[in-house]
Coordinates of C-alpha atoms and ligand atoms in Angstrom, one line a residue:
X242 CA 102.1 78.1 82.4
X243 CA 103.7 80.0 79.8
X244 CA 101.3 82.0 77.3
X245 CA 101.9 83.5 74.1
X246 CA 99.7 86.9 73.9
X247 CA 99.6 89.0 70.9
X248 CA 99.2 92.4 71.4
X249 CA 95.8 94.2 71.8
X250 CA 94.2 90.8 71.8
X251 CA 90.7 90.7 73.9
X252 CA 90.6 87.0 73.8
X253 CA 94.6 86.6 74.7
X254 CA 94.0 89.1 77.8
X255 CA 91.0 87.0 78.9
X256 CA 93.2 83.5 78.0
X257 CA 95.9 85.1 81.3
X258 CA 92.5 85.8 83.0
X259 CA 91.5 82.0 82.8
X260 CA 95.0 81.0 83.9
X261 CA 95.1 83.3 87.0
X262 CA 91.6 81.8 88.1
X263 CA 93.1 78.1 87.4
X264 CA 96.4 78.5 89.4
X265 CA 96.7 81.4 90.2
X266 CA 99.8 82.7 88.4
X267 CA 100.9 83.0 84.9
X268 CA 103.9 84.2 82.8
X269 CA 103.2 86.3 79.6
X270 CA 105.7 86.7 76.6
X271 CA 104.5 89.0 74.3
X272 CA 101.9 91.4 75.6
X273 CA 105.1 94.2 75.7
X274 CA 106.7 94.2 72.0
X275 CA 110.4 94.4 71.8
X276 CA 110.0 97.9 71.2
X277 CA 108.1 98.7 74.4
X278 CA 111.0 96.7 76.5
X279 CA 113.7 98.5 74.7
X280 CA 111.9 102.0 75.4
X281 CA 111.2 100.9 79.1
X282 CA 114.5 99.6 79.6
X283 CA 116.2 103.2 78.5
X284 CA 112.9 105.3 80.2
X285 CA 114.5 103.3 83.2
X286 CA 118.3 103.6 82.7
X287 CA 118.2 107.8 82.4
X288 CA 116.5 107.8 85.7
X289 CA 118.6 105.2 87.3
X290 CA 121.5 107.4 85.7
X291 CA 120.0 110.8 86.9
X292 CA 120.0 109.4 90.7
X293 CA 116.8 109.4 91.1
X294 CA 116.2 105.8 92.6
X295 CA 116.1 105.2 96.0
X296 CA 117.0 102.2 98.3
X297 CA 113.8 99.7 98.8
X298 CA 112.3 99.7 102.0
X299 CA 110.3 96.6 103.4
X300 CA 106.1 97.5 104.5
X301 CA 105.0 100.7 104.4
X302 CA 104.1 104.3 105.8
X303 CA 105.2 104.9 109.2
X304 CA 106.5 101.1 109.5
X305 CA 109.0 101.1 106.4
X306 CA 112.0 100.2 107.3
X307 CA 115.4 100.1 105.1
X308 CA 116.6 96.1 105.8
X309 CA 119.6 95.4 103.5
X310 CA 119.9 92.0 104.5
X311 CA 116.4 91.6 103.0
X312 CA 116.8 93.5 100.1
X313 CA 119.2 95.2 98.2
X314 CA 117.4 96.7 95.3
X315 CA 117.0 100.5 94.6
X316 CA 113.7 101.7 93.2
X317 CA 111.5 104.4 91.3
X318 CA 108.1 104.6 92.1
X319 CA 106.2 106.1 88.1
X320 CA 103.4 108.6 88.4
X321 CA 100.9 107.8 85.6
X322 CA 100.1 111.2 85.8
X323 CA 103.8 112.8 85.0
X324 CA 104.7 109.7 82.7
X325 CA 107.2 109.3 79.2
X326 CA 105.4 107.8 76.0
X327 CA 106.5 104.5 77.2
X328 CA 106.0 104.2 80.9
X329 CA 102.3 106.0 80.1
X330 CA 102.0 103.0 77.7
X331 CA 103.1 100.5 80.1
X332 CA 100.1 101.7 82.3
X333 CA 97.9 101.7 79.4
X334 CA 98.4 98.1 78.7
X335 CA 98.1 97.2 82.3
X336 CA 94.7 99.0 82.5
X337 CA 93.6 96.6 79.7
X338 CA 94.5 93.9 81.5
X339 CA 93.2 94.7 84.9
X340 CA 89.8 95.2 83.1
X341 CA 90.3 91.7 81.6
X342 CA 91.6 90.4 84.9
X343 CA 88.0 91.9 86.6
X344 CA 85.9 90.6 84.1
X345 CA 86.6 86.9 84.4
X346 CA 87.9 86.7 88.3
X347 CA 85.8 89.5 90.0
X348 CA 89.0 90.7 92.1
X349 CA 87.5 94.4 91.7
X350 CA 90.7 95.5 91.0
X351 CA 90.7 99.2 90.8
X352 CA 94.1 100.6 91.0
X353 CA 97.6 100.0 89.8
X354 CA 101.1 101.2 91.7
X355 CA 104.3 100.5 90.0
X356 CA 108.2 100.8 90.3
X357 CA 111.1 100.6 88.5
X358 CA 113.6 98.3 90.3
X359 CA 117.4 98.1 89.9
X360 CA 118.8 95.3 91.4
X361 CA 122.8 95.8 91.0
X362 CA 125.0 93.0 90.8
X363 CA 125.1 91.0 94.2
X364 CA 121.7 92.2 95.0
X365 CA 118.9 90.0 95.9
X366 CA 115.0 90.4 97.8
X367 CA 115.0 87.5 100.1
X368 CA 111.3 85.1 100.3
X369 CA 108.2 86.8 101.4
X370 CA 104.6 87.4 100.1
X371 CA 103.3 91.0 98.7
X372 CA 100.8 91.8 101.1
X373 CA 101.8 94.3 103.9
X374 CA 100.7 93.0 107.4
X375 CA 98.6 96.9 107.7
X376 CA 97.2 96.7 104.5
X377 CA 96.0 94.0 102.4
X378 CA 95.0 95.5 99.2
X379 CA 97.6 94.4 96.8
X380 CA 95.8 91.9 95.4
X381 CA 97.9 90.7 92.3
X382 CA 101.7 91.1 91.5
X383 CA 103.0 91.7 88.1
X384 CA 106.7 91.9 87.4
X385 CA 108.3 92.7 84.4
X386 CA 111.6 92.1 83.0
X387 CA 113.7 95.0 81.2
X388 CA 116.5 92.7 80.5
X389 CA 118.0 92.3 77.2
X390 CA 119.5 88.5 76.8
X391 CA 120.1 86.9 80.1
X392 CA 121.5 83.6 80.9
X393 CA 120.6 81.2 82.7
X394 CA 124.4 81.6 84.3
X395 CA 123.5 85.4 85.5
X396 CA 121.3 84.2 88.4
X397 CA 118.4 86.6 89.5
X398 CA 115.6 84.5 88.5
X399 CA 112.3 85.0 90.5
X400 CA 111.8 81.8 92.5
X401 CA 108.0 81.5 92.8
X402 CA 106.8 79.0 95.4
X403 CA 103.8 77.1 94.5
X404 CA 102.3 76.0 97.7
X405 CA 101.9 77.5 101.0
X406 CA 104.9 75.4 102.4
X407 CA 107.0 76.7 99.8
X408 CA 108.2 72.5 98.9
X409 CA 107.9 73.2 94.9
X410 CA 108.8 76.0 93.5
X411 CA 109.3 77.5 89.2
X412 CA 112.3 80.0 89.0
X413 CA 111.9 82.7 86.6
X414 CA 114.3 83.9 83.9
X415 CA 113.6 87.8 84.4
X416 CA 114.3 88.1 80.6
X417 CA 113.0 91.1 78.2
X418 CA 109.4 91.3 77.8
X419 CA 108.6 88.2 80.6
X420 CA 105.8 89.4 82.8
X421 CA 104.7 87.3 85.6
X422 CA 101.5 87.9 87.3
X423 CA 100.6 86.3 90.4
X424 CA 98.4 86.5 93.6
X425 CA 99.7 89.0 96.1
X426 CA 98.5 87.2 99.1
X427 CA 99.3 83.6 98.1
X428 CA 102.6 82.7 96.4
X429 CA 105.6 83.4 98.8
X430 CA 108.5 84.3 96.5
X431 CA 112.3 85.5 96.1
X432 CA 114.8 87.3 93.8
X433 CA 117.9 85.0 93.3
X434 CA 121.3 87.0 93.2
X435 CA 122.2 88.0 90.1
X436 CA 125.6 88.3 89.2
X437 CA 124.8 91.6 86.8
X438 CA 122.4 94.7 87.1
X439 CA 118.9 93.6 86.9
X440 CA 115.7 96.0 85.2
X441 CA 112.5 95.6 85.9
X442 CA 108.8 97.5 86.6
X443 CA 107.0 95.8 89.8
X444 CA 103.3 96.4 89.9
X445 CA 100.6 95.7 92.0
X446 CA 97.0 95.8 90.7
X447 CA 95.1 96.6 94.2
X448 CA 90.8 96.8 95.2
X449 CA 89.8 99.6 96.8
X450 CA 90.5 99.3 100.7
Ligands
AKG658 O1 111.8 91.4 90.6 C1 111.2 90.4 90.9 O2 111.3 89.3 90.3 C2 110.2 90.4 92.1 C3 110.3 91.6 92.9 C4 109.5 91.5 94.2 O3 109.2 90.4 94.7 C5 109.0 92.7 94.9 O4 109.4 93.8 94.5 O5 108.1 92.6 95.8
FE2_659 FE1 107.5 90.6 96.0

């Protein structure tokens, strides 16, 4: 279900709430302006230029583990705390919307963590679900895309699986300003190869453990 939002809109936050609690996943178009992606999207290139990204790892703690042939994306993990304008207004935003989120589903969702991903060409994150097998607090996955006109030809679309048996599926264009939200413990998902360099910020929204 695709939404339009405008921005700073109570009632257009609590219109994504009502779609998460119908189906449990929704994409967004507009709660980012242009101006935020393009600001993201550089926030994330200097850092990706500076070397400061790291290879993904799969789980976490003592049992993360580097798999290639799982994934193949580098990442950035942002510290609210230590953030640029935009990535400090990326968390903004996404506090507005976890409030939202709370109000209408009761999740209790009290903290967000959040990467920048590069996904160079070739690179892909094979199907799996958000939820580490030591700790289930993710609760709610929200990607989104730093990528300025993408087609359809380039691949890298986020195939979302919308049943437990993974038989139907939506794939996602990760195109500029797309953010898809979804629960962490119940859509199974996967990031297409993409025959360029894909941007995005991953988040999860998580309840206290
Ligand atoms: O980039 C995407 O579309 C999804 C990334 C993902 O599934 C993850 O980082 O867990
Ligand atoms: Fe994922």
């Amino acid at each position: 279900m695709d939404l339009p939002v405008k921005q700073d809109a109570g009632h257009e936050l609590s219109a994504i709430a009502e779609q998460l609690a119908e189906q449990g996943w929704c994409t967004v178009h507009n709660l980012f302006s242009p101006a935020d992606i393009r600001a993201l999207r550089s926030a994330c290139l200097s850092e990706w230029e500076d070397g400061r990204f790291h290879q993904a790892a799969i789980g976490r703690g003592l049992n993360a583990a580097r798999r290639s042939e799982i994934r193949s994306d580098s990442v950035l993990w942002l510290d609210e705390s230590d953030a640029s304008p935009a990535v400090s207004h990326y968390f903004t935003t996404m506090q507005r919307l976890r409030s939202a989120v709370n109000r209408e589903l009761y999740l209790g969702l009290a903290e967000l963590e959040a990467h920048f991903a590069v996904y160079p060409a070739g690179s892909f994150y094979q199907k799996h679900l958000d939820r580490f097998r030591d700790d289930d607090t993710r609760t709610l996955s929200a990607v989104l895309y730093l990528n300025q006109d993408w087609p359809e030809a380039s691949g890298g679309q986020l195939r979302l699986y919308l049943d437990p048996d993974c038989q139907t599926y939506r794939d996602i264009r990760p195109e500029a300003g797309t953010l898809v939200l979804f629960l962490s413990d119940r859509f199974w998902h996967e990031v297409l190869p993409a025959t360029q360099q894909r941007l995005s910020i991953t988040g999860w929204f998580r309840r206290r453990s």
